[in-house]
Coordinates of C-alpha atoms and ligand atoms in Angstrom, one line a residue:
M279 CA 7.2 -0.8 -23.9
V280 CA 10.6 -2.5 -22.6
G281 CA 10.5 -2.3 -18.8
W282 CA 11.5 -4.8 -15.8
A283 CA 7.5 -5.2 -15.2
V284 CA 6.3 -5.9 -18.6
G285 CA 4.2 -9.2 -18.3
R286 CA 3.6 -8.6 -14.6
L287 CA 0.2 -8.0 -13.0
A288 CA 0.5 -5.6 -10.1
L289 CA -2.4 -4.9 -7.3
V290 CA -2.3 -1.8 -5.8
T291 CA -5.0 -1.1 -2.9
G292 CA -6.0 2.5 -1.9
A293 CA -5.1 3.0 -5.6
G294 CA -7.5 5.9 -5.8
S295 CA -5.4 8.6 -4.0
G296 CA -2.0 9.6 -2.6
I297 CA 0.9 7.0 -2.6
G298 CA -1.3 4.2 -4.1
R299 CA -2.1 6.3 -7.2
A300 CA 1.6 7.2 -7.2
A301 CA 2.6 3.7 -7.3
C302 CA 0.2 2.8 -9.9
Q303 CA 1.6 5.6 -12.3
V304 CA 5.4 4.3 -11.6
L305 CA 4.6 0.7 -11.9
S306 CA 2.7 1.1 -15.2
R307 CA 5.8 3.3 -16.3
E308 CA 7.8 0.0 -15.9
G309 CA 5.3 -2.1 -18.0
A310 CA 3.2 -3.6 -15.4
T311 CA -0.4 -4.1 -15.9
V312 CA -2.1 -2.3 -13.0
I313 CA -5.3 -3.4 -11.0
A314 CA -6.2 -0.2 -9.2
A315 CA -8.4 -1.3 -6.3
D316 CA -10.1 1.4 -3.7
R317 CA -13.1 1.7 -1.6
N318 CA -13.8 4.5 -3.9
Y319 CA -14.4 3.1 -7.5
D320 CA -14.4 6.4 -9.1
A321 CA -11.2 7.5 -7.8
A322 CA -9.5 4.1 -8.8
L323 CA -10.9 4.7 -12.5
E324 CA -9.8 8.0 -12.4
T325 CA -6.2 6.5 -11.4
I326 CA -6.4 4.0 -14.6
K327 CA -7.8 6.8 -16.8
T328 CA -5.4 9.6 -16.3
H329 CA -2.3 8.5 -14.2
T330 CA -1.1 5.5 -15.7
A331 CA 0.8 4.3 -18.8
L332 CA -1.4 2.7 -21.5
A333 CA -1.1 -1.2 -21.5
S334 CA 1.1 -2.3 -24.1
G335 CA 2.9 -5.1 -26.0
S336 CA 1.8 -8.7 -26.8
N337 CA 3.7 -10.3 -24.0
D338 CA 1.5 -8.2 -21.5
V339 CA -1.1 -9.9 -19.1
G340 CA -3.8 -7.7 -20.6
E341 CA -5.6 -4.2 -19.6
H342 CA -5.0 -2.1 -16.5
C343 CA -8.5 -2.1 -14.4
A344 CA -10.2 -0.4 -11.8
I345 CA -11.8 -2.3 -9.2
E346 CA -14.2 -1.6 -6.0
L347 CA -12.6 -3.1 -2.7
D348 CA -13.0 -2.7 0.8
V349 CA -9.6 -4.3 2.2
A350 CA -11.3 -4.7 5.7
D351 CA -14.3 -6.9 4.2
S352 CA -12.9 -10.8 3.6
K353 CA -16.0 -11.0 1.1
S354 CA -14.7 -8.0 -0.8
V355 CA -11.2 -9.6 -0.8
Q356 CA -12.6 -13.0 -1.9
N357 CA -14.7 -11.5 -4.6
L358 CA -11.6 -9.6 -5.8
V359 CA -9.6 -12.6 -6.1
Q360 CA -12.3 -14.6 -8.1
T361 CA -13.1 -11.6 -10.5
L362 CA -9.3 -11.3 -11.2
S363 CA -8.9 -15.1 -11.6
K364 CA -11.5 -15.0 -14.4
Q365 CA -10.0 -11.7 -16.0
Y366 CA -6.4 -12.5 -16.0
R367 CA -4.6 -15.9 -16.5
V368 CA -1.8 -15.4 -13.7
P369 CA -2.4 -14.0 -10.2
P370 CA -0.9 -10.5 -9.5
R371 CA 3.1 -10.8 -8.7
I372 CA 3.3 -7.5 -7.4
I373 CA 1.1 -6.5 -4.3
V374 CA 1.2 -3.2 -2.9
N375 CA -1.1 -2.5 0.6
S376 CA -1.4 1.0 0.4
A377 CA -5.0 1.4 1.5
G378 CA -5.1 3.3 4.9
I379 CA -7.2 5.6 7.1
T380 CA -6.8 7.8 10.0
R381 CA -9.3 8.7 12.8
D382 CA -7.0 10.9 15.0
N383 CA -7.9 11.8 18.5
W384 CA -6.3 12.3 22.1
M385 CA -6.0 8.7 23.5
L386 CA -8.4 9.7 26.4
K387 CA -11.0 10.9 24.0
L388 CA -10.7 8.0 21.4
S389 CA -14.0 5.9 20.7
E390 CA -13.6 2.3 20.7
E391 CA -15.2 2.6 16.9
D392 CA -12.5 4.7 15.7
Y393 CA -9.8 2.4 17.4
E394 CA -11.4 -0.4 15.7
S395 CA -11.9 1.1 11.9
V396 CA -8.4 2.3 12.0
L397 CA -7.1 -1.3 12.9
N398 CA -9.4 -3.1 10.6
V399 CA -8.5 -1.2 7.6
N400 CA -4.7 -0.8 8.1
L401 CA -3.8 -3.8 9.7
K402 CA -6.7 -6.5 9.1
G403 CA -6.9 -5.2 5.4
T404 CA -3.3 -5.6 5.0
F405 CA -3.4 -9.2 6.3
L406 CA -6.4 -10.4 4.3
I407 CA -4.7 -8.9 1.0
M408 CA -1.4 -10.7 1.9
Q409 CA -3.1 -13.8 3.0
T410 CA -5.4 -14.1 -0.3
F411 CA -2.9 -13.2 -2.8
A412 CA 0.2 -15.0 -1.3
K413 CA -2.0 -18.0 -1.3
A414 CA -2.8 -17.5 -5.1
M415 CA 0.9 -17.0 -6.0
A416 CA 2.0 -20.1 -4.1
E417 CA -0.8 -22.1 -5.9
A418 CA 0.2 -20.7 -9.1
K419 CA 3.9 -21.4 -8.2
V420 CA 5.0 -17.9 -9.3
S421 CA 7.4 -15.9 -7.4
G422 CA 6.5 -12.5 -6.0
S423 CA 6.9 -9.2 -4.1
I424 CA 4.5 -7.7 -1.5
V425 CA 5.1 -4.2 -0.3
N426 CA 3.0 -3.3 2.9
I427 CA 2.9 0.7 3.9
S428 CA 3.6 1.3 7.7
S429 CA 4.3 5.0 8.7
I430 CA 7.2 6.2 10.7
V431 CA 5.0 6.9 13.4
G432 CA 4.7 2.9 13.8
K433 CA 8.2 3.2 15.1
Y434 CA 8.0 6.4 17.3
G435 CA 4.2 7.2 18.1
N436 CA 2.5 10.4 17.4
I437 CA 0.2 12.6 19.5
G438 CA -3.3 11.8 18.6
Q439 CA -2.6 8.5 16.7
T440 CA -3.0 5.7 19.5
N441 CA -5.0 3.7 16.8
Y442 CA -2.9 4.5 13.9
S443 CA 0.3 4.3 15.3
A444 CA -0.5 0.8 16.7
S445 CA -1.8 -0.3 13.4
K446 CA 1.3 0.5 11.7
A447 CA 3.6 -0.9 14.1
G448 CA 1.5 -4.2 13.5
V449 CA 2.1 -3.9 9.9
V450 CA 5.7 -3.8 10.6
A451 CA 5.8 -7.2 12.5
M452 CA 3.3 -8.6 10.4
T453 CA 5.6 -7.9 7.2
Q454 CA 8.6 -9.6 9.1
T455 CA 6.8 -12.8 9.8
A456 CA 5.3 -13.1 6.5
A457 CA 8.6 -12.5 5.0
K458 CA 9.8 -15.5 7.4
E459 CA 7.1 -17.8 6.2
L460 CA 6.7 -17.1 2.4
G461 CA 10.3 -17.1 1.7
K462 CA 10.1 -20.7 0.6
F463 CA 7.7 -19.8 -2.0
N464 CA 9.9 -17.2 -3.3
I465 CA 7.5 -14.3 -2.2
R466 CA 9.5 -11.4 -0.6
V467 CA 7.8 -9.3 1.7
N468 CA 9.0 -5.7 2.6
V469 CA 7.7 -2.5 4.4
V470 CA 7.7 1.3 3.6
L471 CA 7.7 3.5 6.4
P472 CA 6.9 7.0 5.2
G473 CA 7.1 10.2 7.2
F474 CA 4.9 13.2 6.2
I475 CA 3.8 13.0 2.7
D476 CA 1.9 15.5 0.7
T477 CA -1.3 13.7 0.1
P478 CA -5.0 14.2 1.3
M479 CA -4.5 12.0 4.4
V480 CA -2.0 14.8 5.7
K481 CA -4.5 17.6 4.7
T482 CA -6.5 16.7 7.8
V483 CA -3.6 17.5 10.3
P484 CA -3.9 20.9 11.9
D485 CA -1.6 23.6 10.4
K486 CA -0.1 24.1 13.7
V487 CA 0.9 20.5 14.2
K488 CA 2.3 20.4 10.5
E489 CA 4.6 23.3 11.1
S490 CA 6.0 21.5 14.3
L491 CA 6.4 18.4 12.7
L492 CA 8.4 19.9 9.7
K493 CA 10.9 21.3 11.9
M494 CA 11.8 17.8 12.8
V495 CA 12.4 17.0 9.1
P496 CA 15.7 17.9 8.1
L497 CA 15.1 18.3 4.6
G498 CA 12.5 20.8 5.8
R499 CA 9.6 19.6 3.5
L500 CA 6.9 17.0 3.1
G501 CA 7.7 14.3 0.8
T502 CA 6.0 13.8 -2.5
P503 CA 3.7 10.4 -3.2
N504 CA 6.1 9.7 -5.9
E505 CA 9.1 9.8 -3.8
V506 CA 7.5 6.8 -1.9
A507 CA 6.3 5.2 -5.1
E508 CA 9.8 4.9 -6.3
L509 CA 11.0 2.9 -3.2
I510 CA 8.0 0.9 -3.7
M511 CA 8.8 0.3 -7.2
F512 CA 12.2 -0.7 -6.3
L513 CA 11.0 -3.2 -3.7
A514 CA 8.8 -4.8 -6.4
S515 CA 11.3 -5.2 -8.7
D516 CA 14.1 -7.9 -9.0
K517 CA 16.5 -5.3 -8.2
S518 CA 16.0 -5.7 -4.7
S519 CA 15.9 -9.7 -5.1
F520 CA 17.8 -10.6 -1.8
I521 CA 15.8 -7.8 0.3
N522 CA 13.2 -9.6 2.2
G523 CA 11.6 -8.7 5.7
A524 CA 13.1 -5.1 5.4
S525 CA 11.6 -2.0 7.1
I526 CA 12.7 1.1 5.3
D527 CA 12.2 4.8 6.3
V528 CA 11.3 7.5 3.7
T529 CA 11.1 10.4 5.8
G530 CA 13.4 13.1 4.7
G531 CA 15.7 12.1 7.7
Y532 CA 12.7 12.7 10.2
Ligands
LIG150 N1 0.6 10.7 3.6 C1 1.3 10.4 4.7 O1 1.9 11.3 5.1 C2 1.7 8.9 5.1 C3 2.6 8.8 5.9 C4 2.8 7.3 6.3 C5 2.2 6.4 5.9 N2 1.1 6.7 5.0 C6 0.4 5.5 4.5 O2 0.0 5.2 3.2 C7 -0.8 4.9 2.9 C8 -1.5 5.7 1.8 O3 -2.0 7.0 2.3 P1 -2.1 8.2 1.5 O4 -1.3 9.2 2.1 O5 -1.9 8.0 0.0 O6 -3.7 8.4 1.9 P2 -5.0 8.6 1.0 O7 -6.0 9.0 1.9 O8 -4.5 9.8 0.0 O9 -5.3 7.3 0.1 C9 -5.8 6.6 0.8 C10 -6.6 5.7 0.0 O10 -7.0 4.6 0.4 C11 -8.4 4.2 0.2 N3 -9.0 3.4 1.3 C12 -9.2 3.7 2.3 N4 -10.1 2.9 2.9 C13 -10.1 1.7 2.3 C14 -10.4 0.4 2.4 N5 -11.2 0.0 3.5 N6 -10.5 -0.6 1.3 C15 -9.9 0.0 0.0 N7 -9.5 1.3 0.0 C16 -9.5 1.9 1.2 C17 -8.8 5.8 0.2 O11 -10.4 5.6 -0.4 C18 -8.1 6.3 -0.5 O12 -8.1 6.4 -2.0 C19 -1.6 4.6 4.0 O13 -1.8 3.3 4.5 C20 -1.3 5.6 4.9 O14 -1.5 5.2 6.2 C21 0.7 8.0 4.8

């Protein structure tokens, strides 16, 4: 296979579904060896088996793999880095932080538990993965690209999503800071802000709310996971070699 990503290892969290799965698909198409990590191991395995191009080429770094991971648990993240260091001779140079959850409710009814679980996965999880794998890249003296997934509601807020919108605004701010700190190691960090994308996550939004949200999308439809994955792919590649600390909307104009 000839592709810009041949010989590069890509770690994708939340790889068992939606945007993470599409990112695995697109990155493997470009020749990357993909590590599909998800809390749901079976779903991550399904991504590798049926949604990725086959690993190929003698200059490749190895086979794709699926791995169980809870991004919110530092022990699980440490286990991951240790497992990967045994399995591959180089650290992943492409990191896509797509693991995320919602626990929507009116702010006046939101439980502390639902507040904390969303912040733990979406914000702390992104932090733990960035910190751990940026360290591995810096120690190995390899350049890299980290792509975080925020949300357009991190910019504008959304009814029922105090916890989620706060976590996603945090991801934007954290990305900008990480980009400033990691530039000297030649590690770029950027963030994507999807609008409403047709994945299992959006299936929980009541139809009435969905209809009114769609009225605010000039393109008049939900986006596809692949439309987000193509942007992730661009940010992961050397084609975006001077883009660092950027926040890019992919919303159909919302
Ligand atoms: N779908 C949208 O409209 C939309 C819009 C904006 C942002 N996003 C963001 O994009 C990312 C992907 O969302 P999606 O729509 O593909 O959702 P999804 O629900 O289809 O997929 C999320 C995946 O993350 C995994 N996951 C959840 N918690 C985890 C944990 N603690 N550790 C590891 N994996 C975990 C799930 O098992 C699932 O496979 C999320 O960060 C989400 O917030 C989605």
